[in-house]
């Protein structure tokens, strides 16, 4: 299983990402965390991922999980065409719900655990790989889930790691110290293990 979990994109560990997935890797960008955004904003978000990945020498294209609702077998076949999944930030609860609605959660967990594809996620993409989304409502609005996805929010993650992640810690330009403190307090109260990541840090797993 190969994981690259960060607060913001590569952080200071672009070399570690390249070592993990290989130069010229085929990367599927999953932007479901931006599905509640206006169309133009979502489109810009996808472009903001594809451009630097391609500039870094990767073959990158979006896979929109909404296109595979009710068709997990087709999604699995599509994702098997890639070496790595790149799951971007946005609303963690919307991302989690979209993965569940399409069956992508089960497909991704199977493909990643079996070593077929690597999983790279930052911000929401990293948080959804953990066991729990407790406390993330301090920064991400669960109320966006129903109008966007048509289902209730889900508070469990994919559990690819056994601890929660709090992104944008330290001196991140994206950090709101009060939101971070609320997330940390909620996780502490729940007795959950967690780590706070700065925008320079990344967690790399290869086993």
PDB file of C-alpha atoms in Angstrom:
ATOM      1  CA  UNK A   1       0.000   0.000   0.000  1.00  0.00           C
ATOM      2  CA  UNK A   2       1.348   3.410  -0.998  1.00  0.00           C
ATOM      3  CA  UNK A   3       0.028   6.619   0.579  1.00  0.00           C
ATOM      4  CA  UNK A   4       1.056  10.263   0.317  1.00  0.00           C
ATOM      5  CA  UNK A   5      -1.007  12.369   2.712  1.00  0.00           C
ATOM      6  CA  UNK A   6      -0.337  16.074   3.054  1.00  0.00           C
ATOM      7  CA  UNK A   7      -1.819  19.353   4.147  1.00  0.00           C
ATOM      8  CA  UNK A   8      -1.233  21.148   0.842  1.00  0.00           C
ATOM      9  CA  UNK A   9      -0.195  19.407  -2.352  1.00  0.00           C
ATOM     10  CA  UNK A  10       3.420  18.165  -2.251  1.00  0.00           C
ATOM     11  CA  UNK A  11       4.374  20.274   0.756  1.00  0.00           C
ATOM     12  CA  UNK A  12       8.165  20.179   0.886  1.00  0.00           C
ATOM     13  CA  UNK A  13       8.235  16.568  -0.268  1.00  0.00           C
ATOM     14  CA  UNK A  14       7.807  16.539  -4.039  1.00  0.00           C
ATOM     15  CA  UNK A  15      10.814  14.230  -4.329  1.00  0.00           C
ATOM     16  CA  UNK A  16       9.243  11.731  -1.950  1.00  0.00           C
ATOM     17  CA  UNK A  17       6.070  11.764  -4.028  1.00  0.00           C
ATOM     18  CA  UNK A  18       8.012  11.098  -7.229  1.00  0.00           C
ATOM     19  CA  UNK A  19       9.899   8.272  -5.529  1.00  0.00           C
ATOM     20  CA  UNK A  20       6.609   6.779  -4.356  1.00  0.00           C
ATOM     21  CA  UNK A  21       4.682   6.810  -7.641  1.00  0.00           C
ATOM     22  CA  UNK A  22       7.457   6.950 -10.228  1.00  0.00           C
ATOM     23  CA  UNK A  23       8.399   9.511 -12.846  1.00  0.00           C
ATOM     24  CA  UNK A  24       5.785   9.957 -15.540  1.00  0.00           C
ATOM     25  CA  UNK A  25       3.138   8.152 -13.501  1.00  0.00           C
ATOM     26  CA  UNK A  26      -0.455   8.168 -14.712  1.00  0.00           C
ATOM     27  CA  UNK A  27      -2.497  10.154 -12.187  1.00  0.00           C
ATOM     28  CA  UNK A  28      -6.279  10.314 -11.778  1.00  0.00           C
ATOM     29  CA  UNK A  29      -7.352  13.609 -10.229  1.00  0.00           C
ATOM     30  CA  UNK A  30     -10.452  13.289  -8.040  1.00  0.00           C
ATOM     31  CA  UNK A  31     -11.991  16.684  -7.297  1.00  0.00           C
ATOM     32  CA  UNK A  32     -15.205  15.584  -5.581  1.00  0.00           C
ATOM     33  CA  UNK A  33     -14.398  17.779  -2.563  1.00  0.00           C
ATOM     34  CA  UNK A  34     -15.189  20.739  -4.826  1.00  0.00           C
ATOM     35  CA  UNK A  35     -18.543  19.418  -6.058  1.00  0.00           C
ATOM     36  CA  UNK A  36     -20.542  21.893  -3.969  1.00  0.00           C
ATOM     37  CA  UNK A  37     -18.725  24.856  -5.533  1.00  0.00           C
ATOM     38  CA  UNK A  38     -20.060  26.876  -8.481  1.00  0.00           C
ATOM     39  CA  UNK A  39     -19.260  25.276 -11.832  1.00  0.00           C
ATOM     40  CA  UNK A  40     -16.580  27.801 -12.793  1.00  0.00           C
ATOM     41  CA  UNK A  41     -14.866  27.504  -9.418  1.00  0.00           C
ATOM     42  CA  UNK A  42     -14.871  23.722  -9.628  1.00  0.00           C
ATOM     43  CA  UNK A  43     -13.476  23.803 -13.155  1.00  0.00           C
ATOM     44  CA  UNK A  44     -10.704  26.141 -12.033  1.00  0.00           C
ATOM     45  CA  UNK A  45      -9.950  23.811  -9.129  1.00  0.00           C
ATOM     46  CA  UNK A  46      -9.457  20.893 -11.500  1.00  0.00           C
ATOM     47  CA  UNK A  47      -7.207  22.959 -13.760  1.00  0.00           C
ATOM     48  CA  UNK A  48      -5.172  24.041 -10.732  1.00  0.00           C
ATOM     49  CA  UNK A  49      -4.367  20.359 -10.124  1.00  0.00           C
ATOM     50  CA  UNK A  50      -3.828  19.183 -13.689  1.00  0.00           C
ATOM     51  CA  UNK A  51      -1.471  22.008 -14.690  1.00  0.00           C
ATOM     52  CA  UNK A  52       1.262  21.498 -12.057  1.00  0.00           C
ATOM     53  CA  UNK A  53       1.025  17.710 -12.236  1.00  0.00           C
ATOM     54  CA  UNK A  54       1.518  17.757 -15.998  1.00  0.00           C
ATOM     55  CA  UNK A  55       4.283  20.337 -15.664  1.00  0.00           C
ATOM     56  CA  UNK A  56       6.015  17.936 -13.268  1.00  0.00           C
ATOM     57  CA  UNK A  57       6.030  15.273 -15.972  1.00  0.00           C
ATOM     58  CA  UNK A  58       3.015  13.236 -14.915  1.00  0.00           C
ATOM     59  CA  UNK A  59       0.151  12.151 -17.159  1.00  0.00           C
ATOM     60  CA  UNK A  60      -2.853  13.569 -15.307  1.00  0.00           C
ATOM     61  CA  UNK A  61      -6.563  13.714 -16.038  1.00  0.00           C
ATOM     62  CA  UNK A  62      -9.717  14.089 -14.004  1.00  0.00           C
ATOM     63  CA  UNK A  63     -11.920  11.159 -13.104  1.00  0.00           C
ATOM     64  CA  UNK A  64     -15.269  12.540 -11.950  1.00  0.00           C
ATOM     65  CA  UNK A  65     -16.839   9.977  -9.620  1.00  0.00           C
ATOM     66  CA  UNK A  66     -20.285  11.458 -10.325  1.00  0.00           C
ATOM     67  CA  UNK A  67     -20.069   9.818 -13.748  1.00  0.00           C
ATOM     68  CA  UNK A  68     -19.965   6.395 -12.097  1.00  0.00           C
ATOM     69  CA  UNK A  69     -22.910   6.578  -9.679  1.00  0.00           C
ATOM     70  CA  UNK A  70     -24.346   3.080  -9.519  1.00  0.00           C
ATOM     71  CA  UNK A  71     -21.517   1.665 -11.624  1.00  0.00           C
ATOM     72  CA  UNK A  72     -18.671   0.678  -9.280  1.00  0.00           C
ATOM     73  CA  UNK A  73     -17.395  -1.989 -11.691  1.00  0.00           C
ATOM     74  CA  UNK A  74     -16.922   0.623 -14.411  1.00  0.00           C
ATOM     75  CA  UNK A  75     -15.200   2.935 -11.924  1.00  0.00           C
ATOM     76  CA  UNK A  76     -12.843   0.166 -10.856  1.00  0.00           C
ATOM     77  CA  UNK A  77     -11.932  -0.539 -14.475  1.00  0.00           C
ATOM     78  CA  UNK A  78     -11.308   3.150 -15.075  1.00  0.00           C
ATOM     79  CA  UNK A  79      -9.124   3.633 -11.996  1.00  0.00           C
ATOM     80  CA  UNK A  80      -7.054   0.571 -12.885  1.00  0.00           C
ATOM     81  CA  UNK A  81      -5.780   2.593 -15.856  1.00  0.00           C
ATOM     82  CA  UNK A  82      -3.786   4.794 -13.440  1.00  0.00           C
ATOM     83  CA  UNK A  83      -0.814   4.466 -11.132  1.00  0.00           C
ATOM     84  CA  UNK A  84      -1.987   6.983  -8.547  1.00  0.00           C
ATOM     85  CA  UNK A  85      -5.117   8.742  -7.336  1.00  0.00           C
ATOM     86  CA  UNK A  86      -4.684  12.440  -6.499  1.00  0.00           C
ATOM     87  CA  UNK A  87      -7.553  13.532  -4.236  1.00  0.00           C
ATOM     88  CA  UNK A  88      -7.641  17.296  -3.798  1.00  0.00           C
ATOM     89  CA  UNK A  89      -8.929  19.488  -1.004  1.00  0.00           C
ATOM     90  CA  UNK A  90     -12.289  21.167  -0.528  1.00  0.00           C
ATOM     91  CA  UNK A  91     -15.181  20.078   1.674  1.00  0.00           C
ATOM     92  CA  UNK A  92     -14.249  16.777   3.325  1.00  0.00           C
ATOM     93  CA  UNK A  93     -17.879  15.847   4.005  1.00  0.00           C
ATOM     94  CA  UNK A  94     -18.905  16.410   0.389  1.00  0.00           C
ATOM     95  CA  UNK A  95     -15.923  14.347  -0.761  1.00  0.00           C
ATOM     96  CA  UNK A  96     -16.802  11.498   1.591  1.00  0.00           C
ATOM     97  CA  UNK A  97     -20.447  11.508   0.534  1.00  0.00           C
ATOM     98  CA  UNK A  98     -19.611  11.536  -3.172  1.00  0.00           C
ATOM     99  CA  UNK A  99     -17.255   8.604  -2.704  1.00  0.00           C
ATOM    100  CA  UNK A 100     -20.012   6.680  -0.913  1.00  0.00           C
ATOM    101  CA  UNK A 101     -22.734   7.593  -3.403  1.00  0.00           C
ATOM    102  CA  UNK A 102     -20.692   6.328  -6.333  1.00  0.00           C
ATOM    103  CA  UNK A 103     -19.249   3.294  -4.573  1.00  0.00           C
ATOM    104  CA  UNK A 104     -15.819   4.857  -5.029  1.00  0.00           C
ATOM    105  CA  UNK A 105     -15.069   4.457  -1.327  1.00  0.00           C
ATOM    106  CA  UNK A 106     -15.083   0.664  -1.545  1.00  0.00           C
ATOM    107  CA  UNK A 107     -13.353   0.608  -4.917  1.00  0.00           C
ATOM    108  CA  UNK A 108     -10.591   2.966  -3.809  1.00  0.00           C
ATOM    109  CA  UNK A 109      -9.996   1.133  -0.543  1.00  0.00           C
ATOM    110  CA  UNK A 110      -9.673  -2.183  -2.387  1.00  0.00           C
ATOM    111  CA  UNK A 111      -7.363  -0.842  -5.097  1.00  0.00           C
ATOM    112  CA  UNK A 112      -5.141   1.006  -2.640  1.00  0.00           C
ATOM    113  CA  UNK A 113      -4.901  -1.779  -0.075  1.00  0.00           C
ATOM    114  CA  UNK A 114      -4.074  -4.311  -2.796  1.00  0.00           C
ATOM    115  CA  UNK A 115      -1.337  -2.059  -4.180  1.00  0.00           C
ATOM    116  CA  UNK A 116      -2.931  -1.552  -7.590  1.00  0.00           C
ATOM    117  CA  UNK A 117      -2.806   2.234  -7.248  1.00  0.00           C
ATOM    118  CA  UNK A 118      -1.154   4.679  -4.880  1.00  0.00           C
ATOM    119  CA  UNK A 119      -3.299   7.150  -2.953  1.00  0.00           C
ATOM    120  CA  UNK A 120      -2.249  10.785  -2.698  1.00  0.00           C
ATOM    121  CA  UNK A 121      -4.523  13.199  -0.900  1.00  0.00           C
ATOM    122  CA  UNK A 122      -4.118  16.657   0.505  1.00  0.00           C
ATOM    123  CA  UNK A 123      -6.316  18.581   2.952  1.00  0.00           C
ATOM    124  CA  UNK A 124      -9.780  16.989   2.513  1.00  0.00           C
ATOM    125  CA  UNK A 125      -8.176  14.279   0.407  1.00  0.00           C
ATOM    126  CA  UNK A 126      -5.883  13.376   3.287  1.00  0.00           C
ATOM    127  CA  UNK A 127      -8.591  13.649   5.943  1.00  0.00           C
ATOM    128  CA  UNK A 128     -10.941  11.277   4.138  1.00  0.00           C
ATOM    129  CA  UNK A 129      -8.239   8.579   4.192  1.00  0.00           C
ATOM    130  CA  UNK A 130      -8.410   8.458   8.005  1.00  0.00           C
ATOM    131  CA  UNK A 131     -10.852   6.625  10.315  1.00  0.00           C
ATOM    132  CA  UNK A 132     -12.915   9.654  11.375  1.00  0.00           C
ATOM    133  CA  UNK A 133     -14.019  13.098  10.246  1.00  0.00           C
ATOM    134  CA  UNK A 134     -14.860  14.181  13.799  1.00  0.00           C
ATOM    135  CA  UNK A 135     -14.036  17.839  14.389  1.00  0.00           C
ATOM    136  CA  UNK A 136     -13.730  18.776  10.729  1.00  0.00           C
ATOM    137  CA  UNK A 137     -17.099  20.513  10.886  1.00  0.00           C
ATOM    138  CA  UNK A 138     -15.117  23.369  12.445  1.00  0.00           C
ATOM    139  CA  UNK A 139     -13.826  24.161   8.957  1.00  0.00           C
ATOM    140  CA  UNK A 140     -16.019  22.205   6.508  1.00  0.00           C
ATOM    141  CA  UNK A 141     -19.798  22.542   6.469  1.00  0.00           C
ATOM    142  CA  UNK A 142     -21.678  19.208   6.616  1.00  0.00           C
ATOM    143  CA  UNK A 143     -24.834  21.079   5.573  1.00  0.00           C
ATOM    144  CA  UNK A 144     -23.455  21.212   2.011  1.00  0.00           C
ATOM    145  CA  UNK A 145     -23.746  17.446   1.707  1.00  0.00           C
ATOM    146  CA  UNK A 146     -27.496  16.953   1.319  1.00  0.00           C
ATOM    147  CA  UNK A 147     -28.068  19.561  -1.432  1.00  0.00           C
ATOM    148  CA  UNK A 148     -24.950  18.437  -3.288  1.00  0.00           C
ATOM    149  CA  UNK A 149     -25.054  14.665  -2.814  1.00  0.00           C
ATOM    150  CA  UNK A 150     -28.607  13.841  -1.762  1.00  0.00           C
ATOM    151  CA  UNK A 151     -27.500  11.839   1.277  1.00  0.00           C
ATOM    152  CA  UNK A 152     -26.700  12.590   4.906  1.00  0.00           C
ATOM    153  CA  UNK A 153     -23.135  13.409   5.981  1.00  0.00           C
ATOM    154  CA  UNK A 154     -20.872  10.469   6.799  1.00  0.00           C
ATOM    155  CA  UNK A 155     -18.510  10.884   9.721  1.00  0.00           C
ATOM    156  CA  UNK A 156     -16.230   7.916   9.094  1.00  0.00           C
ATOM    157  CA  UNK A 157     -13.356   7.897   6.622  1.00  0.00           C
ATOM    158  CA  UNK A 158     -11.692   5.195   4.549  1.00  0.00           C
ATOM    159  CA  UNK A 159      -9.365   4.192   7.411  1.00  0.00           C
ATOM    160  CA  UNK A 160      -6.321   3.706   5.201  1.00  0.00           C
ATOM    161  CA  UNK A 161      -4.376   4.926   8.246  1.00  0.00           C
ATOM    162  CA  UNK A 162      -5.291   4.494  11.912  1.00  0.00           C
ATOM    163  CA  UNK A 163      -5.174   8.153  12.984  1.00  0.00           C
ATOM    164  CA  UNK A 164      -6.993  11.356  12.087  1.00  0.00           C
ATOM    165  CA  UNK A 165      -5.347  14.274  10.289  1.00  0.00           C
ATOM    166  CA  UNK A 166      -5.778  17.964  11.065  1.00  0.00           C
ATOM    167  CA  UNK A 167      -4.478  19.923   8.058  1.00  0.00           C
ATOM    168  CA  UNK A 168      -3.159  23.483   7.737  1.00  0.00           C
ATOM    169  CA  UNK A 169      -1.534  23.640  11.151  1.00  0.00           C
ATOM    170  CA  UNK A 170       1.420  25.708  12.234  1.00  0.00           C
ATOM    171  CA  UNK A 171       1.934  28.904  10.286  1.00  0.00           C
ATOM    172  CA  UNK A 172      -0.138  27.869   7.273  1.00  0.00           C
ATOM    173  CA  UNK A 173      -1.696  30.730   5.326  1.00  0.00           C
ATOM    174  CA  UNK A 174      -4.852  28.600   5.262  1.00  0.00           C
ATOM    175  CA  UNK A 175      -4.963  28.075   9.014  1.00  0.00           C
ATOM    176  CA  UNK A 176      -7.636  29.521  11.232  1.00  0.00           C
ATOM    177  CA  UNK A 177      -6.218  28.874  14.720  1.00  0.00           C
ATOM    178  CA  UNK A 178      -9.697  28.770  16.282  1.00  0.00           C
ATOM    179  CA  UNK A 179     -10.887  26.162  13.777  1.00  0.00           C
ATOM    180  CA  UNK A 180      -7.769  24.069  14.321  1.00  0.00           C
ATOM    181  CA  UNK A 181      -8.246  24.270  18.091  1.00  0.00           C
ATOM    182  CA  UNK A 182     -11.888  23.180  17.775  1.00  0.00           C
ATOM    183  CA  UNK A 183     -10.933  20.197  15.619  1.00  0.00           C
ATOM    184  CA  UNK A 184      -8.169  19.168  18.008  1.00  0.00           C
ATOM    185  CA  UNK A 185     -10.523  19.519  20.988  1.00  0.00           C
ATOM    186  CA  UNK A 186     -13.205  17.376  19.345  1.00  0.00           C
ATOM    187  CA  UNK A 187     -10.719  14.630  18.472  1.00  0.00           C
ATOM    188  CA  UNK A 188      -9.238  14.733  21.958  1.00  0.00           C
ATOM    189  CA  UNK A 189     -12.684  14.441  23.543  1.00  0.00           C
ATOM    190  CA  UNK A 190     -13.462  11.487  21.280  1.00  0.00           C
ATOM    191  CA  UNK A 191     -10.229   9.780  22.320  1.00  0.00           C
ATOM    192  CA  UNK A 192      -9.040   9.621  18.704  1.00  0.00           C
ATOM    193  CA  UNK A 193      -5.392   9.526  17.734  1.00  0.00           C
ATOM    194  CA  UNK A 194      -4.485  12.375  15.400  1.00  0.00           C
ATOM    195  CA  UNK A 195      -1.645  14.374  13.919  1.00  0.00           C
ATOM    196  CA  UNK A 196      -1.589  18.044  12.947  1.00  0.00           C
ATOM    197  CA  UNK A 197       0.144  18.724   9.637  1.00  0.00           C
ATOM    198  CA  UNK A 198       1.682  21.982   8.502  1.00  0.00           C
ATOM    199  CA  UNK A 199       1.496  22.825   4.808  1.00  0.00           C
ATOM    200  CA  UNK A 200       5.135  21.764   4.470  1.00  0.00           C
ATOM    201  CA  UNK A 201       4.657  18.282   5.906  1.00  0.00           C
ATOM    202  CA  UNK A 202       3.553  15.012   4.364  1.00  0.00           C
ATOM    203  CA  UNK A 203       3.026  11.467   5.581  1.00  0.00           C
ATOM    204  CA  UNK A 204       4.426   8.789   3.278  1.00  0.00           C
ATOM    205  CA  UNK A 205       3.448   5.143   3.718  1.00  0.00           C
ATOM    206  CA  UNK A 206       4.857   2.297   1.647  1.00  0.00           C
ATOM    207  CA  UNK A 207       4.268  -1.255   2.718  1.00  0.00           C
TER     208      UNK A 207
END
